[in-house]
mmCIF file of C-alpha atoms in Angstrom:
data_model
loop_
_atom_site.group_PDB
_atom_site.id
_atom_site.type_symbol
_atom_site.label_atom_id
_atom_site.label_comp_id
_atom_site.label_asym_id
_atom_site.label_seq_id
_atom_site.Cartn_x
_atom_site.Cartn_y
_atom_site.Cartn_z
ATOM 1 C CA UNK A 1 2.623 40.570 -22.750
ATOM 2 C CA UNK A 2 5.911 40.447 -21.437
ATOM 3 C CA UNK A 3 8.628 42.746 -22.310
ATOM 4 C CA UNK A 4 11.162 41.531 -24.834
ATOM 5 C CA UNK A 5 14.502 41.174 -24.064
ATOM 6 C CA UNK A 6 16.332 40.909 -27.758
ATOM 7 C CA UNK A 7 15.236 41.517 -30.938
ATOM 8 C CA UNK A 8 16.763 40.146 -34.099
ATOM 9 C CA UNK A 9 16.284 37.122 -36.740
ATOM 10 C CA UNK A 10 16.711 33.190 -37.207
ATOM 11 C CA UNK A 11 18.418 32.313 -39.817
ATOM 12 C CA UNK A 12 20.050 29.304 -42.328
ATOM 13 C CA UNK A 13 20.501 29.294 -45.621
ATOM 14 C CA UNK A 14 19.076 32.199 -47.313
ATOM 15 C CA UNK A 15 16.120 32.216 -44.529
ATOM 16 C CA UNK A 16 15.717 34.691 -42.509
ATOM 17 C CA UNK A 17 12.907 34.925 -39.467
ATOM 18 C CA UNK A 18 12.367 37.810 -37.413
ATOM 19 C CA UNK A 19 11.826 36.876 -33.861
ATOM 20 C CA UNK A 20 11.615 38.535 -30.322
ATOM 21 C CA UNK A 21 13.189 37.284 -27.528
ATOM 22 C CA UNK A 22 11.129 36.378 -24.241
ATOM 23 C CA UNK A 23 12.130 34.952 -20.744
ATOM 24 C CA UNK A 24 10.751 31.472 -20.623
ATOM 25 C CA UNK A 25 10.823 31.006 -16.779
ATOM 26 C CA UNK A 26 9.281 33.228 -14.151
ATOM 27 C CA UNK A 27 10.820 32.124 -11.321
ATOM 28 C CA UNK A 28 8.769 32.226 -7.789
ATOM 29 C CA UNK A 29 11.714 33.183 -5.760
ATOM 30 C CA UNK A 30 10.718 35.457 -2.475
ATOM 31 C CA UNK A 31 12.779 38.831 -2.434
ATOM 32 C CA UNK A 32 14.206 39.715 0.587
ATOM 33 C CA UNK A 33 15.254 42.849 2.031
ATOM 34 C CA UNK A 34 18.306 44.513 4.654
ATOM 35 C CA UNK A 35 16.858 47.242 6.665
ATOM 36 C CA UNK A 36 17.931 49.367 9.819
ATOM 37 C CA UNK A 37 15.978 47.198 12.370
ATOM 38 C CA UNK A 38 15.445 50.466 14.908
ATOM 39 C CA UNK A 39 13.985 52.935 12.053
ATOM 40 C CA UNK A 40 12.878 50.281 8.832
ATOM 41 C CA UNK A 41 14.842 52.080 6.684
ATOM 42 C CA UNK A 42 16.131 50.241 3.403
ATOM 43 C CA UNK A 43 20.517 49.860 3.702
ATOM 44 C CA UNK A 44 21.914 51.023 0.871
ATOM 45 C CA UNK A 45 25.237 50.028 -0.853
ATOM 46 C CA UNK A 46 28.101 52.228 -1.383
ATOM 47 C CA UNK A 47 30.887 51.900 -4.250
ATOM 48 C CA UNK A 48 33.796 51.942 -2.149
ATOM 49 C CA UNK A 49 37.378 52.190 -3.201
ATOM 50 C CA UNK A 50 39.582 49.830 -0.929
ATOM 51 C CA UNK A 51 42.986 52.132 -1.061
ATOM 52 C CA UNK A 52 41.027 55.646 -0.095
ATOM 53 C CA UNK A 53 38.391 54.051 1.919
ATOM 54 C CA UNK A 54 35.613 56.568 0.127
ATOM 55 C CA UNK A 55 33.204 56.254 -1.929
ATOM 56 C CA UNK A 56 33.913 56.283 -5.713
ATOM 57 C CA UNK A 57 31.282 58.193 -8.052
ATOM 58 C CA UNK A 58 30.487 56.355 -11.251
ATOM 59 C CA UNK A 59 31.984 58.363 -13.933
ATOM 60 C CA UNK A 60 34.883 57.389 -11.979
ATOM 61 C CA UNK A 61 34.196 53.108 -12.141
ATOM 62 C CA UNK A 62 35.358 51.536 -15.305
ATOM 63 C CA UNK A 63 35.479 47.751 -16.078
ATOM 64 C CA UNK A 64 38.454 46.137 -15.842
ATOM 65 C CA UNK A 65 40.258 42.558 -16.608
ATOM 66 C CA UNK A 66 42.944 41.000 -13.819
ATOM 67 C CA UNK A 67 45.500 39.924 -16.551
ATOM 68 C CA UNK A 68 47.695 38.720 -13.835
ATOM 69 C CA UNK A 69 47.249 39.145 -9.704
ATOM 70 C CA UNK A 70 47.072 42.759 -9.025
ATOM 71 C CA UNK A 71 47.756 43.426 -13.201
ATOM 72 C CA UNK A 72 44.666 44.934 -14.306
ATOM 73 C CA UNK A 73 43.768 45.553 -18.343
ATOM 74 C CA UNK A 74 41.319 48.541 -18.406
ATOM 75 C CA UNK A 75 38.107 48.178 -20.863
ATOM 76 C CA UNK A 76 36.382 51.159 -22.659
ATOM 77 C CA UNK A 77 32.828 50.226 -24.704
ATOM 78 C CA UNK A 78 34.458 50.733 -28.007
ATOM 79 C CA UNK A 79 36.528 47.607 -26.838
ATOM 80 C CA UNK A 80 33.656 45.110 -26.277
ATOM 81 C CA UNK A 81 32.036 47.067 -29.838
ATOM 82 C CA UNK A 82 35.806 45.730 -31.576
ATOM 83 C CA UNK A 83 34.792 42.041 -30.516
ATOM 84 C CA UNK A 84 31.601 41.967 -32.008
ATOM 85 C CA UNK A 85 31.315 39.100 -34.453
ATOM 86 C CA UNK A 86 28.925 39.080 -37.457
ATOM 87 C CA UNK A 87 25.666 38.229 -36.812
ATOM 88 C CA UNK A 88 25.221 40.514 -33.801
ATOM 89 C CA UNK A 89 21.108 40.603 -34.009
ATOM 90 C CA UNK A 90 20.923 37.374 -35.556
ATOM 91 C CA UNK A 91 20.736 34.055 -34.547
ATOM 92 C CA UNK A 92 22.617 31.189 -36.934
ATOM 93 C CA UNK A 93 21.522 27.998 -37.313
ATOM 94 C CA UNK A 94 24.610 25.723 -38.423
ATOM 95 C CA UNK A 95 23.168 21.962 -37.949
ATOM 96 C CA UNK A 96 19.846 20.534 -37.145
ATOM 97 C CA UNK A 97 20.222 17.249 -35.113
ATOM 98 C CA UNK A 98 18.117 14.884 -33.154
ATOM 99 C CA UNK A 99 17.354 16.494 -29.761
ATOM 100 C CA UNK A 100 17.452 13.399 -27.871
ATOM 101 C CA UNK A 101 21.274 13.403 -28.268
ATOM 102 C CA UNK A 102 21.545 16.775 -26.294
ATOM 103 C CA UNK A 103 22.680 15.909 -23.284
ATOM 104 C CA UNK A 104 20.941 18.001 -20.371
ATOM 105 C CA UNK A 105 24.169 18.928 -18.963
ATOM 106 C CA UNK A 106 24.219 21.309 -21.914
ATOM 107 C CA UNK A 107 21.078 23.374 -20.876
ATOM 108 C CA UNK A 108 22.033 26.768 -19.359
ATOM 109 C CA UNK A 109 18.377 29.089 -19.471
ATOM 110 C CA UNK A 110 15.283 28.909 -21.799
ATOM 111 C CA UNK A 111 14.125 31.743 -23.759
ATOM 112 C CA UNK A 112 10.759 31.854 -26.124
ATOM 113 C CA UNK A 113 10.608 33.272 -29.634
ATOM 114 C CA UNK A 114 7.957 35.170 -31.061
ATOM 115 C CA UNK A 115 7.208 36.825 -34.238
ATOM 116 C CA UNK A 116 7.178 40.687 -34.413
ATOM 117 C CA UNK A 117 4.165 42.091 -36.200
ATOM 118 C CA UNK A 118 3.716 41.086 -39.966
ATOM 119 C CA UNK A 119 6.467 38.557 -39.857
ATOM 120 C CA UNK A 120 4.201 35.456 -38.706
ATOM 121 C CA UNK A 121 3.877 33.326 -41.968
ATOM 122 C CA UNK A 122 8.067 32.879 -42.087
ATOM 123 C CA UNK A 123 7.666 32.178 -38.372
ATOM 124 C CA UNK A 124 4.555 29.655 -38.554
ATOM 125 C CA UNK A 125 6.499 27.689 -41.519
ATOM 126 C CA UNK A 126 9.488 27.400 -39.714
ATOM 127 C CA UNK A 127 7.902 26.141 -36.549
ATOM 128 C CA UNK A 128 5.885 23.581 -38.699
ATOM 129 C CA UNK A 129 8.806 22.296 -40.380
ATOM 130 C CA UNK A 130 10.662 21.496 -37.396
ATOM 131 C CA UNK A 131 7.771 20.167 -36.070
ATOM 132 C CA UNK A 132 7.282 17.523 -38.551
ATOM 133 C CA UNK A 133 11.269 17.032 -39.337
ATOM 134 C CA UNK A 134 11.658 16.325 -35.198
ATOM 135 C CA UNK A 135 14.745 17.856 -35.512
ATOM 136 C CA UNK A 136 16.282 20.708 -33.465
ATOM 137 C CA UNK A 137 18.817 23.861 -34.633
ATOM 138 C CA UNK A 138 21.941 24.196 -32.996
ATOM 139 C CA UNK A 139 22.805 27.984 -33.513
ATOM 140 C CA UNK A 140 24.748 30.457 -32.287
ATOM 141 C CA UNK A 141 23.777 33.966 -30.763
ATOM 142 C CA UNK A 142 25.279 37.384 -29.932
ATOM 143 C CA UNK A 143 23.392 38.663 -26.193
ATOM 144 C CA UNK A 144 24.549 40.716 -23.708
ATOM 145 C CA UNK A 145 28.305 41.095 -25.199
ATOM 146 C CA UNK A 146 28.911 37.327 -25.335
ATOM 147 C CA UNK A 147 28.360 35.149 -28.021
ATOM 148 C CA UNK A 148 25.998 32.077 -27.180
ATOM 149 C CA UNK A 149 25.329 28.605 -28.295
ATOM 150 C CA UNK A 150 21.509 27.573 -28.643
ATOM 151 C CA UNK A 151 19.030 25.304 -29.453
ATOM 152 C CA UNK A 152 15.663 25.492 -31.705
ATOM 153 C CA UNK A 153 13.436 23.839 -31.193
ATOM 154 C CA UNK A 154 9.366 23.638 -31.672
ATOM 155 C CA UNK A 155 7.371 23.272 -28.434
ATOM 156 C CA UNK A 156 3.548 23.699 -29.223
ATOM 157 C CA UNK A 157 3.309 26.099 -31.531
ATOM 158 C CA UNK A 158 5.868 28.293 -30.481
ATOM 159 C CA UNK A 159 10.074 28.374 -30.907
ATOM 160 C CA UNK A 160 12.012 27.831 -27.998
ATOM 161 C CA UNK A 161 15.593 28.463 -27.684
ATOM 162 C CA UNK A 162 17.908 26.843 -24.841
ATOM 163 C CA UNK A 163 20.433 28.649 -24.347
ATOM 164 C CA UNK A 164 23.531 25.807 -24.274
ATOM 165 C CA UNK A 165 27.136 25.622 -22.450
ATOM 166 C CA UNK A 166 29.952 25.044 -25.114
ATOM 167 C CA UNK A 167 31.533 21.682 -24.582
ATOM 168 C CA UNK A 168 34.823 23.357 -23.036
ATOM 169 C CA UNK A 169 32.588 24.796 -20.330
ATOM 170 C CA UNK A 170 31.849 21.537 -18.810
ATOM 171 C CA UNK A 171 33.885 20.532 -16.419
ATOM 172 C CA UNK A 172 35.290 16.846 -16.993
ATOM 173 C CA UNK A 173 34.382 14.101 -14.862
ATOM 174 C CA UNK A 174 37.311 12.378 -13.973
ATOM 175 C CA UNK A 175 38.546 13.925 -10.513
ATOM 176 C CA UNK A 176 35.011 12.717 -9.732
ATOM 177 C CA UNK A 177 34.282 9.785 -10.189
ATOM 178 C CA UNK A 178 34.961 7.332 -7.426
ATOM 179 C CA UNK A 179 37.534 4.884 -7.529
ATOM 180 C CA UNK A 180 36.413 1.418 -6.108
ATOM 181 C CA UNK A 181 33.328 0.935 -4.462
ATOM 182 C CA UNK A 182 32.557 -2.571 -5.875
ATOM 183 C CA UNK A 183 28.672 -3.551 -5.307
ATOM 184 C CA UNK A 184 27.665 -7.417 -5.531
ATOM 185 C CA UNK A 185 25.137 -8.901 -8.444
ATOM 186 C CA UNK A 186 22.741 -9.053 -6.190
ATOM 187 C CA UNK A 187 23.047 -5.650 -4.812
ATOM 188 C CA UNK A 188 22.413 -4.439 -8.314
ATOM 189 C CA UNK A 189 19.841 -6.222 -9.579
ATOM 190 C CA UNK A 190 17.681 -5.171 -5.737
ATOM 191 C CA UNK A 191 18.622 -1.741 -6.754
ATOM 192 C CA UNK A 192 17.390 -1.336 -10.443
ATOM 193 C CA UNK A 193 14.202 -3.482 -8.991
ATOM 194 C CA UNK A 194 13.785 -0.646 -6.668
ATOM 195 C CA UNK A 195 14.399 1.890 -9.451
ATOM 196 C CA UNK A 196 12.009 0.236 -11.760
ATOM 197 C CA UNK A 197 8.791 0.164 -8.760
ATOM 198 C CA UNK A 198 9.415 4.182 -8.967
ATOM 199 C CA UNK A 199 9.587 4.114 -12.877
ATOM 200 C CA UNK A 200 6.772 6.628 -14.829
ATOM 201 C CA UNK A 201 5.806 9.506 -17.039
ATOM 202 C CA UNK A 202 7.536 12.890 -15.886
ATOM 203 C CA UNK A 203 4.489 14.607 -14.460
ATOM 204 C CA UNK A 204 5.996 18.487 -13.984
ATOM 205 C CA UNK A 205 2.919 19.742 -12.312
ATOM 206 C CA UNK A 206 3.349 17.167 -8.972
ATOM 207 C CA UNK A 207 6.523 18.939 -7.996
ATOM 208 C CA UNK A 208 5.638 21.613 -5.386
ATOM 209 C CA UNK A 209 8.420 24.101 -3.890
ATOM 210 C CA UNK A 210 7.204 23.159 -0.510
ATOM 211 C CA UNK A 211 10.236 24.897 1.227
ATOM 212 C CA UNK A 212 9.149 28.354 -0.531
ATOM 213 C CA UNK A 213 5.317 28.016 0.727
ATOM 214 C CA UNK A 214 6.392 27.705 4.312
ATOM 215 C CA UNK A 215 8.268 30.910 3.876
ATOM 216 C CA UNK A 216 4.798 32.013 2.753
ATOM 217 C CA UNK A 217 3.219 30.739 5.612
ATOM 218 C CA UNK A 218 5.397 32.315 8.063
ATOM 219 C CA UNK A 219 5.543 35.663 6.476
ATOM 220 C CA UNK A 220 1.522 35.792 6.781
ATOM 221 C CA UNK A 221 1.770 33.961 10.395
ATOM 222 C CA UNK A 222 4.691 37.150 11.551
ATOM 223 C CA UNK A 223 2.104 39.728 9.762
ATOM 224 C CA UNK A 224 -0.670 38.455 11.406
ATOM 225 C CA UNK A 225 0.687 38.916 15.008
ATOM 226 C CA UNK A 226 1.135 34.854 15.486
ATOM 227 C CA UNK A 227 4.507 32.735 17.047
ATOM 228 C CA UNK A 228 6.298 31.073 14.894
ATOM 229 C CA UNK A 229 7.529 27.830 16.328
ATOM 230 C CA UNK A 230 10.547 26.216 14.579
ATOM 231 C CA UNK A 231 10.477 22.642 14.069
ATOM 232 C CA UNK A 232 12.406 20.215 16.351
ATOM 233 C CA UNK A 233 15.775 18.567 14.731
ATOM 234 C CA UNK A 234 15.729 15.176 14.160
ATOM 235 C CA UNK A 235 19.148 12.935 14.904
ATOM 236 C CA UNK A 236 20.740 11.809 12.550
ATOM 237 C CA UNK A 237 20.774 7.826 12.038
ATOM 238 C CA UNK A 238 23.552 5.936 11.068
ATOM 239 C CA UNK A 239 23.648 4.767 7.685
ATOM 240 C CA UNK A 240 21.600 1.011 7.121
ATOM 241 C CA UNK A 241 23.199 -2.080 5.234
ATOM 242 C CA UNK A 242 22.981 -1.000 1.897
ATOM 243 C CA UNK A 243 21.369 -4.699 1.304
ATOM 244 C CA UNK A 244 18.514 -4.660 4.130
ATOM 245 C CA UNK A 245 17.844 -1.271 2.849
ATOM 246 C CA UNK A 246 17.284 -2.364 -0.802
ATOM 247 C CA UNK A 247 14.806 -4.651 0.761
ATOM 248 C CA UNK A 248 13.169 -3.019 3.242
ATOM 249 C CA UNK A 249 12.436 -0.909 0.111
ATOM 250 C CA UNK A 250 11.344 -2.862 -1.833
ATOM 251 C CA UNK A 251 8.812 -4.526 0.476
ATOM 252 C CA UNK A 252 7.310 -0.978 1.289
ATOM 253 C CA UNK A 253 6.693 -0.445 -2.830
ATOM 254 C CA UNK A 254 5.220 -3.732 -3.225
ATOM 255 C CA UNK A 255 1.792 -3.635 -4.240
ATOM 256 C CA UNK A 256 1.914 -0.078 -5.690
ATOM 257 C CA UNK A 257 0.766 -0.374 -9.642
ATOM 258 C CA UNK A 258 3.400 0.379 -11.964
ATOM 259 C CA UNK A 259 2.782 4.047 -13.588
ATOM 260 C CA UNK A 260 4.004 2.773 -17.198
ATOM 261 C CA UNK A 261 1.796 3.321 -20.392
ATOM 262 C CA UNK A 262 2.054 0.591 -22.093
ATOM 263 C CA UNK A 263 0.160 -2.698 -21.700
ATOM 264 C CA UNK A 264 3.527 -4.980 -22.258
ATOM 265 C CA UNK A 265 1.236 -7.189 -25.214
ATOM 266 C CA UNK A 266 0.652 -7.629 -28.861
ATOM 267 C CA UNK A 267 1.243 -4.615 -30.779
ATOM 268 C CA UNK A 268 1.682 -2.235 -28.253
ATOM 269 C CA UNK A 269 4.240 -4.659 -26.210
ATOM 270 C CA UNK A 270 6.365 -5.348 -29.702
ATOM 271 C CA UNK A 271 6.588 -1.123 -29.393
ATOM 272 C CA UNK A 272 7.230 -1.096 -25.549
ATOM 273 C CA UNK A 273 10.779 -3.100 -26.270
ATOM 274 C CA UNK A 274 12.332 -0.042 -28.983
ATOM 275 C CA UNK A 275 14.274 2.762 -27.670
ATOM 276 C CA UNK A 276 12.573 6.313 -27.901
ATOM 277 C CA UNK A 277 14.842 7.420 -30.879
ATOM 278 C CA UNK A 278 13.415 4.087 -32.863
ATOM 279 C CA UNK A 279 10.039 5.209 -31.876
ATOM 280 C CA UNK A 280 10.481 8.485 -33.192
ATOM 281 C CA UNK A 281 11.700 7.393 -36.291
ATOM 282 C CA UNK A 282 8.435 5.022 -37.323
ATOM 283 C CA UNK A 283 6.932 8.048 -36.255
ATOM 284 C CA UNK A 284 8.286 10.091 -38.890
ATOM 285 C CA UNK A 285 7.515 7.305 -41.541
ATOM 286 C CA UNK A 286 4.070 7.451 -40.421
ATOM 287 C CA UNK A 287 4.027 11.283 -40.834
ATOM 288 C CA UNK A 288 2.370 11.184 -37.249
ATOM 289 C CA UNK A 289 2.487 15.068 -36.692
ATOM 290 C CA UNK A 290 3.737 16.733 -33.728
ATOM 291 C CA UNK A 291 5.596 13.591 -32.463
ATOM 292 C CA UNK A 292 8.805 15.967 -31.720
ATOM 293 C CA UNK A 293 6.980 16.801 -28.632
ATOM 294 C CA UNK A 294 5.041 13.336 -27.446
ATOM 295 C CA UNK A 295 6.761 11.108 -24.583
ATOM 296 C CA UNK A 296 7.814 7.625 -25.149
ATOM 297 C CA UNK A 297 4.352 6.174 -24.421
ATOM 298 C CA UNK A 298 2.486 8.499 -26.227
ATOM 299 C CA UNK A 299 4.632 7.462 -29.601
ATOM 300 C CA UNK A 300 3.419 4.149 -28.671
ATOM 301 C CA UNK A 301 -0.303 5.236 -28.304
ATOM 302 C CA UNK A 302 -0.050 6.830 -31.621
ATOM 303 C CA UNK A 303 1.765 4.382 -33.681
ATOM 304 C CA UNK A 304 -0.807 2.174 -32.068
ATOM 305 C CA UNK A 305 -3.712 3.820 -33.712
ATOM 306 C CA UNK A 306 -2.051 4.282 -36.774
ATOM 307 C CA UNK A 307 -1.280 0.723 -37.386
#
C-alpha cells in the first residue's frame, strides 16, 4: 500500500473520523537526468552564496521572507509553529453543498482518505451518508505549514478530498477577455452544430499521453543501438474563413452516430430535456443509491427503471 502522507481526523459537529492521507495521482512523468557527457557521472548542485561566490553549508541556510526588494525578514521553525491554527491534524468540515456548483477552476490536487486500523465503521458511515445525501464537504486543512481548503466527497466506496484554491487565488478574468470580436447568427449556430456532432460521455480511459510513449520509444530505439530520425516540420497554413471552416467541418462529421445515451422519446426523452442538478434531485426522491457518482445519462437510465 502506499505510504501515507498525513494523518489526522474529519470532522463536523461532534464527529470525528480518523483518516490517512494518500496521493490520488501517480503521475507517469519520465525522469530525466544531467550528467558529465565524457565520464557519465551524475552533476551535482551546490548551495552557493552570490556575495562570497562559495558554497554555503546548511546549518548556515535559513528561510527567509523579501519584505521589501533586498529587505529580507528571517524565519526560525518556532515562527511557522506560532502560526499554527487549531485544528492542525484535523480536517473541518464547515458546509456540505451540491458538488456540481464547484467550479473546476477550484481544483488544485486530489488526495484519498482511508481509515487507520479499527476506525472503519465511523469511516464506512460517513462515506454512506454522503453517498446517499449527494452532497460534498467543503473543509479546511492544516498540511505542510499552510492551511488548505478541501472538498469531501464519496467516490466508490472511498473519501476523496480535492484539495481547492481559495476564491482570492484566482486570478480575475477581466484583462482577458477580448473586447470585440463580433461573430454572425449564422456563424454561431454552424459552430454549436459542430460542437454538438462531437457531443458524448467523458470516456477517461481513450486519452493516451502519446507524446510521453514516443519518449519511450526512443529511449528503447537509443538503447538498442538504432537512429533516431526526427520528424519533418510541417508549414504552417494560413488561417481558413472561419465560415468555410465551420462547414467543411461539419460535412467531414456527417454521418458519424451521435455518442448520447438517451433515446430522445417517451419517458426517457421527457428526462433527456432536465438539467443534471434536476436529475439528481428525482434521484434523491427516488432514494436511487449511489447517484452522487452516476453521469447525466446514467441518472436517466436509472430513473428510467425506477419509474
Amino acid at each position: 500500500m502506499a505510504r501515507a502522507i498525513w494523518s489526522g481526523a474529519i470532522s463536523f459537529g461532534l464527529v470525528n473520523v480518523p483518516v490517512r492521507m494518500y496521493s490520488a495521482i501517480q503521475e507517469h512523468k519520465l525522469h530525466f537526468h544531467l550528467v558529465h557527457e565524457k565520464d557519465e557521472s551524475p552533476i551535482g548542485y551546490q548551495k552557493i552564496c552570490k556575495l562570497e561566490d562559495k558554497p554555503v553549508p546548511d546549518d548556515e541556510v535559513v528561510k527567509a521572507f523579501e519584505f521589501e526588494p533586498g529587505e529580507y525578514v528571517f524565519m526560525e521553525d518556532k515562527d511557522f509553529e506560532a502560526a499554527r491554527v487549531e485544528g492542525y491534524r484535523t480536517i473541518d468540515i464547515s458546509d456540505f453543498v451540491p458538488y456540481e456548483q464547484i467550479d473546476p477552476i477550484y481544483f488544485a490536487h486530489t488526495y484519498y482518505l482511508a481509515p487507520p486500523e479499527g476506525g472503519e465503521k465511523v469511516y464506512v458511515l460517513l462515506t454512506r451518508a454522503m453517498e446517499e445525501s449527494g452532497l460534498a464537504g467543503i473543509a479546511k486543512f492544516v498540511m505542510r505549514d499552510r492551511q488548505n481548503l478541501g472538498c469531501l466527497r464519496a467516490r466508490d466506496g472511498v473519501i476523496t478530498l480535492e484539495q481547492l484554491y481559495f476564491a482570492d487565488e484566482i486570478r480575475p478574468l477581466d484583462e482577458l477577455r477580448p473586447d470585440g470580436g463580433r461573430v454572425s447568427k449564422e456563424e454561431l449556430a454552424m459552430a454549436e452544430q459542430l460542437i454538438d456532432k462531437f457531443a458524448g460521455a467523458f470516456e477517461p480511459e481513450k486519452y493516451k499521453d502519446t507524446y510521453r510513449d514516443s519518449l519511450c520509444a526512443i529511449i528503447r530505439a537509443k538503447r538498442a543501438g538504432k537512429e533516431v530520425h526526427r520528424a519533418p516540420e510541417t508549414e504552417e497554413a494560413a488561417p481558413p474563413d472561419l465560415l468555410e471552416a465551420l462547414r467543411a467541418s461539419i460535412e467531414a462529421g456527417r454521418g458519424k452516430p451521435r455518442r448520447s445515451g438517451s433515446s430522445g422519446n417517451g419517458h426517457d426523452g421527457d428526462l433527456a430535456g432536465l438539467s443534471k442538478a434536476d436529475l439528481e434531485r428525482r434521484a434523491r426522491d427516488a432514494k436511487i443509491p449511489g447517484r452522487s457518482k452516476m453521469s447525466k445519462d446514467e441518472l436517466i437510465e436509472a430513473l428510467s427503471a425506477a419509474a
